[in-house]
Rosetta silent file (secondary structure, phi, psi, omega in degrees, C-alpha in Angstrom):
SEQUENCE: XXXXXXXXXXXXXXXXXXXXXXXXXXXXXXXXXXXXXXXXXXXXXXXXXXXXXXXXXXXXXXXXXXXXXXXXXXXXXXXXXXXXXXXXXXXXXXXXXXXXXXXXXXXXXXXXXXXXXXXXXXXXXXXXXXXXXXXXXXXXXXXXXXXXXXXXXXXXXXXXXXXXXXXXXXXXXXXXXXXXXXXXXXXXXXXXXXXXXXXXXXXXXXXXXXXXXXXXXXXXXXXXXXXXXXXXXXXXXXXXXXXXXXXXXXXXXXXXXXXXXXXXXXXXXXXXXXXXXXXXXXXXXXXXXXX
SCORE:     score description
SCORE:     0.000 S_00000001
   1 L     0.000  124.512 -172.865  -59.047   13.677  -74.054 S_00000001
   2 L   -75.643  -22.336  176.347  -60.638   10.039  -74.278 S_00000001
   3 L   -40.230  -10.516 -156.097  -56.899    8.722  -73.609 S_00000001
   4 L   -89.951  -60.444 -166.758  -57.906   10.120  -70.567 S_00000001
   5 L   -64.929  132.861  167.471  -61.376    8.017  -70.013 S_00000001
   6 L   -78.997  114.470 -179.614  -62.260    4.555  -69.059 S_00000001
   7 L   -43.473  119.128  173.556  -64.910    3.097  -70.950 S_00000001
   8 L   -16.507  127.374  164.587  -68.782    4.067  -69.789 S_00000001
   9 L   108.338  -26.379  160.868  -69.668    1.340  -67.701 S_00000001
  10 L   -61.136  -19.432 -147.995  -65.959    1.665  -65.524 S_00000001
  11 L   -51.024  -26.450 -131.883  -68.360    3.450  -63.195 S_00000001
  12 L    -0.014   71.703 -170.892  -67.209    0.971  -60.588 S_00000001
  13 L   -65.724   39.980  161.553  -70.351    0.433  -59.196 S_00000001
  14 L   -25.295  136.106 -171.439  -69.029   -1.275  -56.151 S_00000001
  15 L  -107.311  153.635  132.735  -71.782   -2.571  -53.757 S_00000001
  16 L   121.534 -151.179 -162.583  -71.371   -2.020  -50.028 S_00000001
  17 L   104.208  128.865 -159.712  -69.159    0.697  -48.305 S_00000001
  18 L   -73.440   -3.537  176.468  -68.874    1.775  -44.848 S_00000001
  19 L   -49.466  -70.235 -173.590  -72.102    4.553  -45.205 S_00000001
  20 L   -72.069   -8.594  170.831  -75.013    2.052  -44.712 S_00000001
  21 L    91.251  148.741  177.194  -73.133    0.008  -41.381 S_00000001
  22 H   -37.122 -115.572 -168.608  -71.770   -3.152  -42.770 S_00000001
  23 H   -42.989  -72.581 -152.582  -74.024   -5.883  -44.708 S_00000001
  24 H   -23.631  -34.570 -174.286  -76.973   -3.514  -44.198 S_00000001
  25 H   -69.174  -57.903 -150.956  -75.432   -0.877  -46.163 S_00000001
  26 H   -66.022  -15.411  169.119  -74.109   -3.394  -48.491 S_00000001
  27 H   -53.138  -67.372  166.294  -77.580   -4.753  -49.077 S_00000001
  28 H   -13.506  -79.793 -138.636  -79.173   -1.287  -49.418 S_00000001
  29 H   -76.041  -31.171  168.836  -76.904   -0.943  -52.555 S_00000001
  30 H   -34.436  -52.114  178.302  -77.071   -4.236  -53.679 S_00000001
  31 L   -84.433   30.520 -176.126  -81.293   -3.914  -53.739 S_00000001
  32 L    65.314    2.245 -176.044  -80.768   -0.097  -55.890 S_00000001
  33 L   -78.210  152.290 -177.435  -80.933    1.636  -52.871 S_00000001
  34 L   122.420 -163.936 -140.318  -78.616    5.511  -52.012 S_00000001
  35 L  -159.513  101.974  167.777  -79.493    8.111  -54.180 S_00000001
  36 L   -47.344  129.482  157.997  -77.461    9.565  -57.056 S_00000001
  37 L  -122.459  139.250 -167.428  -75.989   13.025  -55.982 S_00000001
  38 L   -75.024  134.502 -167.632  -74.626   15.691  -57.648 S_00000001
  39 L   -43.503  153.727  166.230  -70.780   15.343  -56.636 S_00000001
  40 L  -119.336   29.678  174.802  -69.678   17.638  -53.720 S_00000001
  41 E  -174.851   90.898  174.506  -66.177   16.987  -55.075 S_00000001
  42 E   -71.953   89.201  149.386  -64.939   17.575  -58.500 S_00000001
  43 E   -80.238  131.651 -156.893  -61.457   16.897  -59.941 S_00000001
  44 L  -101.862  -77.109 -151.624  -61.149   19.833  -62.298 S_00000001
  45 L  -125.573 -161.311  -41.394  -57.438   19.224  -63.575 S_00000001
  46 L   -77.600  176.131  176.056  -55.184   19.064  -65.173 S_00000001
  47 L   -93.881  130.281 -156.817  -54.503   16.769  -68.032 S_00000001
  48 L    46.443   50.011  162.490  -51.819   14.489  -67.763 S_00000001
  49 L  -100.028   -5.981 -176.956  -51.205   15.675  -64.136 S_00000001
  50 L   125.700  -15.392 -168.655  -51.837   12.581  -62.151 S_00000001
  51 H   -66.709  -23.106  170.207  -55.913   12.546  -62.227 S_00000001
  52 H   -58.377  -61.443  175.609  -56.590    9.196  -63.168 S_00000001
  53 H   -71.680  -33.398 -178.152  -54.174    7.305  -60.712 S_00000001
  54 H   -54.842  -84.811 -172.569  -55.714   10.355  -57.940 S_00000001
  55 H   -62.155   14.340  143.040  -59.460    8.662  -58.684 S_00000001
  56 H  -105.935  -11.283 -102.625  -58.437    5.171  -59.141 S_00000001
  57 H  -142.755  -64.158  172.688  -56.385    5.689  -56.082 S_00000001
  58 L   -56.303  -47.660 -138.013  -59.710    7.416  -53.859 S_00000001
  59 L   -61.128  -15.361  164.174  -61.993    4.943  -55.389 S_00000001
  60 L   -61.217  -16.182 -163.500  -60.472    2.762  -52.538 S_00000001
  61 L   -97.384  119.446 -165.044  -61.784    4.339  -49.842 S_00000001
  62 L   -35.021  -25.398 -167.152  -65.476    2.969  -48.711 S_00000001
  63 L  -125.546   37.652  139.013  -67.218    6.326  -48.514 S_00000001
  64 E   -81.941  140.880  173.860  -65.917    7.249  -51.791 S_00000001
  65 E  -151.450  126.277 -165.712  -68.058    6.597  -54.708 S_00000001
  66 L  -112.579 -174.597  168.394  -67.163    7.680  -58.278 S_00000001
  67 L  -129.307  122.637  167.871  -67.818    7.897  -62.007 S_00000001
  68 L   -50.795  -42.218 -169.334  -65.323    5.919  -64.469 S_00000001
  69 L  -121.927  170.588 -176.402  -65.300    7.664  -67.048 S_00000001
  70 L   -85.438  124.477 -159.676  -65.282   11.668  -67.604 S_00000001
  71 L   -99.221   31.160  168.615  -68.420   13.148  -68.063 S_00000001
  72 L    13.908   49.830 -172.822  -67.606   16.440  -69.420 S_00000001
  73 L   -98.554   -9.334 -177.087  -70.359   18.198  -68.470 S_00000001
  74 L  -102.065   10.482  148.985  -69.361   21.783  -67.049 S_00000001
  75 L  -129.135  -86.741 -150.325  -67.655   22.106  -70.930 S_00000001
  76 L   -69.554  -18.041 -167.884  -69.183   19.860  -73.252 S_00000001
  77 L  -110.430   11.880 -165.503  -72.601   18.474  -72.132 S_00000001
  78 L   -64.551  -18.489  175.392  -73.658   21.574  -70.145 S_00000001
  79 L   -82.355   -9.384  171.650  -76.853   21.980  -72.131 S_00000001
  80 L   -67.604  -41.580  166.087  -78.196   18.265  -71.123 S_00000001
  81 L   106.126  168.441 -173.780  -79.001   19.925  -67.919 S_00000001
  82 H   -96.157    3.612  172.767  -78.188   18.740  -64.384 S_00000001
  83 H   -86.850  -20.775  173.715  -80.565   15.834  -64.211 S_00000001
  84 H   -71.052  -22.205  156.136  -79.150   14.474  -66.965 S_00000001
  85 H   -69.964  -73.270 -117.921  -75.380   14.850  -64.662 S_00000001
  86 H   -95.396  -17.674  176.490  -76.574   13.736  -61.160 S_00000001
  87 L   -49.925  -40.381  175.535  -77.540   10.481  -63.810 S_00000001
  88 L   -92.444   20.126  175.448  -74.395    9.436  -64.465 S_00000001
  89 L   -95.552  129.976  173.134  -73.411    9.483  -60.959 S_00000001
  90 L   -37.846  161.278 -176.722  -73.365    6.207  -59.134 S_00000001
  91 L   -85.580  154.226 -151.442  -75.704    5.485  -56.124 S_00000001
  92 L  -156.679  121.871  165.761  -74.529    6.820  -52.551 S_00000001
  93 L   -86.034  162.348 -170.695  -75.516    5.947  -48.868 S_00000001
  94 L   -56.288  117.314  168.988  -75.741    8.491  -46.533 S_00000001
  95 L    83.569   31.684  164.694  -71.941    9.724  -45.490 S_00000001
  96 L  -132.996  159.394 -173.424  -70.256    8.775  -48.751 S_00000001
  97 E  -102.377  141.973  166.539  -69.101   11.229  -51.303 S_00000001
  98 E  -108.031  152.040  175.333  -69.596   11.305  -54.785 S_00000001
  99 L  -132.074 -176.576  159.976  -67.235   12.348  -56.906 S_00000001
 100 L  -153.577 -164.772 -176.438  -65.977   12.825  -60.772 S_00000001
 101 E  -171.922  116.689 -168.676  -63.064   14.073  -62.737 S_00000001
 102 L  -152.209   87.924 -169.006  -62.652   15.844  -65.932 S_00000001
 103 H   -42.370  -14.223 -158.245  -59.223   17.654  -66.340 S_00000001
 104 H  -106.383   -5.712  152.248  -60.097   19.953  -68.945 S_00000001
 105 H   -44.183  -25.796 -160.999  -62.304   21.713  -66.695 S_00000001
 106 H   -83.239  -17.679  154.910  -59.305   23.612  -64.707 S_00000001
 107 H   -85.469   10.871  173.306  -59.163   25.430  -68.624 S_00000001
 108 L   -58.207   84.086 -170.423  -62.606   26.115  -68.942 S_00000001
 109 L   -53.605  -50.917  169.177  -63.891   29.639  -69.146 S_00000001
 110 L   -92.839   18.080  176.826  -66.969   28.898  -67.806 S_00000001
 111 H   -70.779  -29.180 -153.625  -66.818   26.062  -65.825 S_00000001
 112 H   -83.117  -17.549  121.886  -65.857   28.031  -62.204 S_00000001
 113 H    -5.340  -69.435  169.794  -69.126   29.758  -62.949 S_00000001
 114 H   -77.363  -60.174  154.584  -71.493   26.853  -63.854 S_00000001
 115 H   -54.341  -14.727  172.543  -69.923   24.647  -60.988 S_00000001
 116 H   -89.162  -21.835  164.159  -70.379   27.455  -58.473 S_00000001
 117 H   -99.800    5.178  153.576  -74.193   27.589  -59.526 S_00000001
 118 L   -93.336  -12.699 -163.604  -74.756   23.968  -59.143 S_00000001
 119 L   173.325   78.363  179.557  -73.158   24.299  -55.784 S_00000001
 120 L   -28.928  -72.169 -161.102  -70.947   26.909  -53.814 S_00000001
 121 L   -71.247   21.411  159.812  -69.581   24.233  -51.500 S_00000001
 122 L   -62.396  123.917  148.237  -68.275   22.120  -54.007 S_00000001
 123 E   -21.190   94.764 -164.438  -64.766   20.682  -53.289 S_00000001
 124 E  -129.164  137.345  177.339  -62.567   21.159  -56.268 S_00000001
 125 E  -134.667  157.114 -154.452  -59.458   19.290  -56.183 S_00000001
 126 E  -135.144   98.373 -167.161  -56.514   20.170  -58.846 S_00000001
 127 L  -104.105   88.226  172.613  -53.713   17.592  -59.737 S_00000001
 128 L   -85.097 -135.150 -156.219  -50.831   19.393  -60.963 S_00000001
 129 L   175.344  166.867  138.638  -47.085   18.274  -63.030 S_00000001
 130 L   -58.988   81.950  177.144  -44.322   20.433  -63.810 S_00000001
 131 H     2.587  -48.288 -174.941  -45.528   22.103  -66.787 S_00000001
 132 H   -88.946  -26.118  168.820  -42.781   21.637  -69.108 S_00000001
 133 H   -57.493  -59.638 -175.649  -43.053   17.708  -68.255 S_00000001
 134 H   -55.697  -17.459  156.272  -46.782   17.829  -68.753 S_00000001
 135 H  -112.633    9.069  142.250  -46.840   19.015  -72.077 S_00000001
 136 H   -61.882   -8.294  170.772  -44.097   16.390  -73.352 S_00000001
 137 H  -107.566    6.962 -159.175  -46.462   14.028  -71.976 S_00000001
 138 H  -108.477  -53.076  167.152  -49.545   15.828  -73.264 S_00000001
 139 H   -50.118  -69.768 -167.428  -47.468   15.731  -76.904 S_00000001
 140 H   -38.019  -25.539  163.575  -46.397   12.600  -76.238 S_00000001
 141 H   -76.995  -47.008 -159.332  -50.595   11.088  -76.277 S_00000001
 142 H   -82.302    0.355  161.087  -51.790   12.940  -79.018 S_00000001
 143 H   -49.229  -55.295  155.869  -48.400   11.455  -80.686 S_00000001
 144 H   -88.840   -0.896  151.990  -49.563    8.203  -80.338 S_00000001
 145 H  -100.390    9.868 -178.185  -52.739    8.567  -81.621 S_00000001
 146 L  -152.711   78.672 -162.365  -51.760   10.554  -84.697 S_00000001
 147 L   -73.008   -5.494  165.908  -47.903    9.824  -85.563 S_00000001
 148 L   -52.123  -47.050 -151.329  -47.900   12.556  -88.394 S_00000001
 149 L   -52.286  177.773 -168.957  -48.241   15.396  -86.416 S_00000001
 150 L   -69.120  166.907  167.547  -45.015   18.053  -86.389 S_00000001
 151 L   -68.679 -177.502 -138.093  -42.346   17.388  -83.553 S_00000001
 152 H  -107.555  -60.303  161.979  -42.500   18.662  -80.385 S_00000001
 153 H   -35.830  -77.547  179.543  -39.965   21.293  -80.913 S_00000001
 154 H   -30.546  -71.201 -138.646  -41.825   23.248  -84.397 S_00000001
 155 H   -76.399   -4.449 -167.305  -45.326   23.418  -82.582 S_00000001
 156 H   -90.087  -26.014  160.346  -43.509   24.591  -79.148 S_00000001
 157 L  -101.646  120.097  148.388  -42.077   28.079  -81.431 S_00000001
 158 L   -33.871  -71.723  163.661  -43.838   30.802  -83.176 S_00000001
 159 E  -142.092  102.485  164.617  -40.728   31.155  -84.704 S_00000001
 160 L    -9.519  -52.361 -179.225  -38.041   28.967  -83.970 S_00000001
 161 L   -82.604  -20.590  168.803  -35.140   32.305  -84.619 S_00000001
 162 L  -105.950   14.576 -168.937  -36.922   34.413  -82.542 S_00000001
 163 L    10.369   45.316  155.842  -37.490   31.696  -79.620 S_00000001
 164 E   -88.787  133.198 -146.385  -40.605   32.968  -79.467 S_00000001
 165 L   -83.713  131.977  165.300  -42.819   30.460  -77.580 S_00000001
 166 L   -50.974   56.492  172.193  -46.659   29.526  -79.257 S_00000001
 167 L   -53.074   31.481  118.755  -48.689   30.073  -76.158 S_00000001
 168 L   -73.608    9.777  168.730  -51.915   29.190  -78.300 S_00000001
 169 L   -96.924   95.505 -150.216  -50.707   25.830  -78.343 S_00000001
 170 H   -44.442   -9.280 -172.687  -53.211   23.882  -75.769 S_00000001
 171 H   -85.923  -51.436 -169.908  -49.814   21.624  -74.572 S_00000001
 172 H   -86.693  -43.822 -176.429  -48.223   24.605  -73.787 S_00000001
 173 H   -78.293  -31.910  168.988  -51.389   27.027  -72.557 S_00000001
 174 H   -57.155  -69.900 -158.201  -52.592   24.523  -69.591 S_00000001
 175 H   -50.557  -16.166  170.632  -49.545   24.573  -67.861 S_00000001
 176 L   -63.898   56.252 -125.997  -50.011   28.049  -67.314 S_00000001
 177 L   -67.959  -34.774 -165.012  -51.596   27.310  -64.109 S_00000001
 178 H   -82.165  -41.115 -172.147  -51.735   31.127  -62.164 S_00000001
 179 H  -111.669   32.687  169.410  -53.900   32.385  -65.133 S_00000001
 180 H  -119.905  -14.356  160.349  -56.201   29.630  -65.176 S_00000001
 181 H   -61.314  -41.904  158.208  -56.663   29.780  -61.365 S_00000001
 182 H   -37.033  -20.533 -153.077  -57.572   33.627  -61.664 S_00000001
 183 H   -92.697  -59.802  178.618  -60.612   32.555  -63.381 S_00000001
 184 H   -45.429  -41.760  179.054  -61.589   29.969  -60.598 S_00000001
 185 L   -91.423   29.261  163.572  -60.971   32.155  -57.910 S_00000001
 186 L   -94.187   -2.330 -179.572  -63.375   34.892  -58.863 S_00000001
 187 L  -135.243  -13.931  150.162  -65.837   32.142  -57.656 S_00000001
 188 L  -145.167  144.760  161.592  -64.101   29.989  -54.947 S_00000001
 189 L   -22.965  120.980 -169.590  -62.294   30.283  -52.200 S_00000001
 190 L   -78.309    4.579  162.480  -58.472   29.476  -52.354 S_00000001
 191 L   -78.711  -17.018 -166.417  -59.531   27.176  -49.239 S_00000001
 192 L  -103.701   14.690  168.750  -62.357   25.316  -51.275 S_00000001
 193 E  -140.619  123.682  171.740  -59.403   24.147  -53.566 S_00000001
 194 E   -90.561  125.959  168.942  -56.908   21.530  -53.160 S_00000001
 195 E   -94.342  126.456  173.223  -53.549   21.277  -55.045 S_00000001
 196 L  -104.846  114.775  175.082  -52.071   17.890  -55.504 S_00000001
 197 L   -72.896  123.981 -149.554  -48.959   17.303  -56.525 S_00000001
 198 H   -80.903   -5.777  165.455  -48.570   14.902  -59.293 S_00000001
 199 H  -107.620   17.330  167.137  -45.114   14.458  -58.545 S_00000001
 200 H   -78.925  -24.712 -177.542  -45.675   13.525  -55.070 S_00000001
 201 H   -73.127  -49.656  178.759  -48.444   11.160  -55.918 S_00000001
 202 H   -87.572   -6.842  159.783  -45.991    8.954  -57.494 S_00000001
 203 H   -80.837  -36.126  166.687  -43.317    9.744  -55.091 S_00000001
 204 L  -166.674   86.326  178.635  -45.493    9.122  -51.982 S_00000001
 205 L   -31.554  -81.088 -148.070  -48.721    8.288  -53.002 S_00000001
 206 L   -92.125   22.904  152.469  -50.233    7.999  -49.378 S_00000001
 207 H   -85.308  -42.500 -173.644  -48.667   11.174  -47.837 S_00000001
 208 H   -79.022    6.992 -172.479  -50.630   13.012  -50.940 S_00000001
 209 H  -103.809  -81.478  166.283  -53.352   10.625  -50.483 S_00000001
 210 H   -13.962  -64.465  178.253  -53.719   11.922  -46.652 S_00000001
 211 H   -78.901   -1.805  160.007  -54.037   15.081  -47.670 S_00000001
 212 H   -84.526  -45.052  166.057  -56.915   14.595  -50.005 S_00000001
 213 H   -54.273  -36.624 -173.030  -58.915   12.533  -47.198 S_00000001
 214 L   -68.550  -39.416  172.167  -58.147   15.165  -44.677 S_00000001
 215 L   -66.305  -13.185 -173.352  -59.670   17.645  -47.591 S_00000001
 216 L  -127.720   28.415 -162.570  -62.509   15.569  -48.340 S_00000001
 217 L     4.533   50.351 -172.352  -62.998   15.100  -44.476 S_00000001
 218 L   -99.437  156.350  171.018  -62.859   11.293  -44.658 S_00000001
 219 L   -36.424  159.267  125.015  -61.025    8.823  -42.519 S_00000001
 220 L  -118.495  112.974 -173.691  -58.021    7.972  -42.966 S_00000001
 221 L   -77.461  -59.317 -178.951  -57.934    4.699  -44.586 S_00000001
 222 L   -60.175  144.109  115.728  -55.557    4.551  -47.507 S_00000001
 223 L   -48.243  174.638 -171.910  -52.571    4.122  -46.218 S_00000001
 224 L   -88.694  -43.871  177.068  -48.835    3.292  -47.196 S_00000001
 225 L   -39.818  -22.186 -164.482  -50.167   -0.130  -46.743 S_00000001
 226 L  -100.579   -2.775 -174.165  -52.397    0.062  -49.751 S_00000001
 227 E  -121.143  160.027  164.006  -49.482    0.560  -52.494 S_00000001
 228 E  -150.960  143.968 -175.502  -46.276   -1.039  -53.907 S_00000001
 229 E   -82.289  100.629  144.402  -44.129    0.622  -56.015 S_00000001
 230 E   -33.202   99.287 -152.678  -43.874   -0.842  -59.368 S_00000001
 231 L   -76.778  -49.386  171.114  -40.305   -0.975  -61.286 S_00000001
 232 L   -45.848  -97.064  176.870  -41.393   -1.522  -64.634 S_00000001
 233 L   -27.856  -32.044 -173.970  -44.362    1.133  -64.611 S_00000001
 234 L    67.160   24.074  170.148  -42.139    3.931  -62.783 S_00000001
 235 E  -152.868  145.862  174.870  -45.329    4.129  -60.683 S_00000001
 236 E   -50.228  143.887  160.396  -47.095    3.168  -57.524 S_00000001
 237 E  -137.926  144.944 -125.947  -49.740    0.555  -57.888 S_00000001
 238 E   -93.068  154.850  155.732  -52.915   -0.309  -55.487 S_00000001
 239 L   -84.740  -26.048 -173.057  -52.218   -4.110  -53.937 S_00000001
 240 L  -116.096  150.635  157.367  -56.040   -4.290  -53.792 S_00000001
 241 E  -100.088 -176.611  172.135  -58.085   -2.171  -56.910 S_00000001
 242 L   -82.657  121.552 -166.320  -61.362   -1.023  -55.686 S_00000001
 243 L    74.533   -0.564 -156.395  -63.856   -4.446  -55.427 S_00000001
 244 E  -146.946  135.474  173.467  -61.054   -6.786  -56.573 S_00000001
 245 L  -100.938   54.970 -173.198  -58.557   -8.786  -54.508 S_00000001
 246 L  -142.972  114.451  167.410  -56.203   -8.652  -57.464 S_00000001
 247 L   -17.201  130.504  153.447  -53.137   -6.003  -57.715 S_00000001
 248 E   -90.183   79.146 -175.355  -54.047   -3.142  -59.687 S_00000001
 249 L   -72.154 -137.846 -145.076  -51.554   -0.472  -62.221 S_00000001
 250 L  -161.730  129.587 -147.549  -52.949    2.154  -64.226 S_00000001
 251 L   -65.434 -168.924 -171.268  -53.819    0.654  -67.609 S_00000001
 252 L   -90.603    9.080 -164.209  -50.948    0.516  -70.508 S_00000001
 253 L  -102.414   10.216  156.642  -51.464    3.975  -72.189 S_00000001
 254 L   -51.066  144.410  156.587  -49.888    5.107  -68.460 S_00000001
 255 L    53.825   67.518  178.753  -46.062    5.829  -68.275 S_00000001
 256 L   -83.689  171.847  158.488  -45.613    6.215  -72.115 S_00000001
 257 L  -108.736  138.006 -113.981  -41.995    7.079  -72.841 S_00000001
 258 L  -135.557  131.863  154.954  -41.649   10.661  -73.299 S_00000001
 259 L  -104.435  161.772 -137.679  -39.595   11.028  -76.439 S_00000001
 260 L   -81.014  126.404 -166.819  -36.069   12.924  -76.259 S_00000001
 261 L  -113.026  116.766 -179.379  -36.941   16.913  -76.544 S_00000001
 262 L   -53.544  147.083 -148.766  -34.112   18.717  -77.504 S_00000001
 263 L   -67.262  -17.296 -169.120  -32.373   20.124  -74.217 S_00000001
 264 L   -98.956  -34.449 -173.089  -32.115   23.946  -75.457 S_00000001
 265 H   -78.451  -29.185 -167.007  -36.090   24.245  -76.350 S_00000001
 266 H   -58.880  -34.811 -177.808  -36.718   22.078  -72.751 S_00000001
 267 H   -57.814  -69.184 -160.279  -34.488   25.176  -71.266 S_00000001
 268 H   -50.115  -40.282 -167.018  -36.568   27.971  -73.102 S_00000001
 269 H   -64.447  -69.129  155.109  -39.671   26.163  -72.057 S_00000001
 270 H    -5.321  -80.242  164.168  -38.237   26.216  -68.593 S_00000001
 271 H   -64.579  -13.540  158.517  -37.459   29.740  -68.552 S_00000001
 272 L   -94.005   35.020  165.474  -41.022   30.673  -69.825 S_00000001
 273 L  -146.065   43.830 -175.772  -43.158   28.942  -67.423 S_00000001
 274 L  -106.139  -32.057 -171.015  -40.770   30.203  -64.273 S_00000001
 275 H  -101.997  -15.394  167.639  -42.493   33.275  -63.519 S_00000001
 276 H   -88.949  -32.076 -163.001  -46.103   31.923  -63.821 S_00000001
 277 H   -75.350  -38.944 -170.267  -44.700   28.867  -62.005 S_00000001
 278 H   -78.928  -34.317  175.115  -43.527   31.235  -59.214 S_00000001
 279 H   -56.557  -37.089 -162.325  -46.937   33.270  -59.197 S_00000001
 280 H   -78.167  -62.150  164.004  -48.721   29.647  -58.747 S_00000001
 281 H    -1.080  -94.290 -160.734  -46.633   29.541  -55.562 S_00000001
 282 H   -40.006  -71.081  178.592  -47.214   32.570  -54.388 S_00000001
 283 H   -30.666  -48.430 -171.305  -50.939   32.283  -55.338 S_00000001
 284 H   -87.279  -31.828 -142.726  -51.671   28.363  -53.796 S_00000001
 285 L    91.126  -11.686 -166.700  -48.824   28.664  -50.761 S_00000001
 286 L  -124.480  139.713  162.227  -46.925   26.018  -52.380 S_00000001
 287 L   -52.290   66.440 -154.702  -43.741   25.197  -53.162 S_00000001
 288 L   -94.015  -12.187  161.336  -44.050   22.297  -56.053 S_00000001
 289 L    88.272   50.272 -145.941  -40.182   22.264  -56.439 S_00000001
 290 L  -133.337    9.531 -175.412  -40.627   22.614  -60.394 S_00000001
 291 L  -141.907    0.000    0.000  -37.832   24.785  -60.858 S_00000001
């Protein structure tokens, strides 16, 4: 979704970073020096789970290094090839990670496939929502870019008298997270994937922040230290951005206001994503508290 993406050129092509030993490293990068690498750590989802604020959020940490915007290459660009990939990745010193993030991979038929044959030991991290929030917020974007479309309510029934739910309706078919994980895990490990909870990220950013450094076997540097909770936004926001001694949020098309979905389809929605919700459990180990 480009609502999702930061214009090309967002790359934040920070120089320096704890890889290279202080100046020297920062020199290195400064003079064009690291080496573009194909990421060893991929956020594959989901959309309008939290990935954006996850990755502006890493991009603090020195031996992260990232790509701004999403380069959709294990769905859309996959035919460009992988030199044409490791291209748009930023330059890297020795003992920093590269990463990207492009949500609509975790719905991908082939992506766990095509990322497992660029690289078994890729990292895949997966930043989920409470389904039935995530696709009122998933309506709620393409709403503001297209205010015609039907309400939220029509496209959410088959038939409205039969409360039968569309589950062809991509707002509604993502959140079904256990039978888009099935796919992934015929080709990784359920150890080689981390779930983040998106409503923990904005409830305590840098205990879910901890547990992506511990997963991406990096220090830990962010800290509690590195956020303040915003009032306005309804979200955590860095005191520092990445490069910039200037407070950072999460641009304005962040924290939209969700508009009010009547309370009997939010139930049925509820009661259809409970037993996939509970499989996702079962499946990950985790508890996400979504019900």
């Amino acid at each position: 979704a480009p609502g999702e993406e930061m214009p090309a050129g967002g790359g934040g092509n920070r120089a320096g970073g704890s890889g290279g030993g202080g100046t020297a490293g920062t020199l290195t990068l400064l003079l064009g020096e690291g080496t573009k690498r194909l990421p060893q750590a991929i956020i594959i989802g989901v959309k309008k789970g939290g990935t954006r604020a996850l990755l502006e959020f890493l991009r603090v940490h020195p031996d992260v290094r990232a790509v701004g915007a999403e380069p959709h290459f294990f769905d859309r660009n996959y035919e460009r090839g992988l030199a044409w990939y490791r291209d748009l990745m930023p330059r890297t010193l020795e003992g920093q990670i590269t990463m990207e993030k492009t949500p609509s991979y975790f719905v991908t038929k082939e992506a766990p496939a095509r990322i497992s044959s660029m690289s078994k030991g890729t990292k895949l991290i997966v930043v989920v929502r409470d389904p039935v929030t995530r696709a009122i917020s998933d309506y709620t974007q393409t709403l503001s870019k297209k205010p015609d479309i039907p309400t939220f309510e029509s496209l959410t029934f088959k038939n409205r008298t039969t409360g039968l739910i569309d589950t062809s309706w991509s707002a509604i078919q993502i959140g079904i997270y256990a039978k888009h994980l099935e796919n992934w895990l015929l080709y990784f490990p359920i150890g080689q994937i981390l779930f983040v909870s998106g409503e923990r990220l904005i409830s305590d950013p840098a205990g879910e922040l901890g547990r992506v450094q511990d997963f991406l076997g990096l220090k830990r540097i962010i800290t509690d230290k590195h956020f303040y909770f915003n009032k306005t936004k309804g979200f955590p926001c860095l005191k520092k951005a990445e490069g910039s001694s200037k407070p950072h949020c999460l641009g304005k098309t962040k924290g939209r206001t969700h508009p009010d979905i009547d309370q009997e389809v939010v139930q049925r929605l509820r009661d259809f994503y409970r037993p996939f919700n509970m499989k996702f459990y079962q499946m990950t180990g985790q508890d996400f508290g979504w019900d």
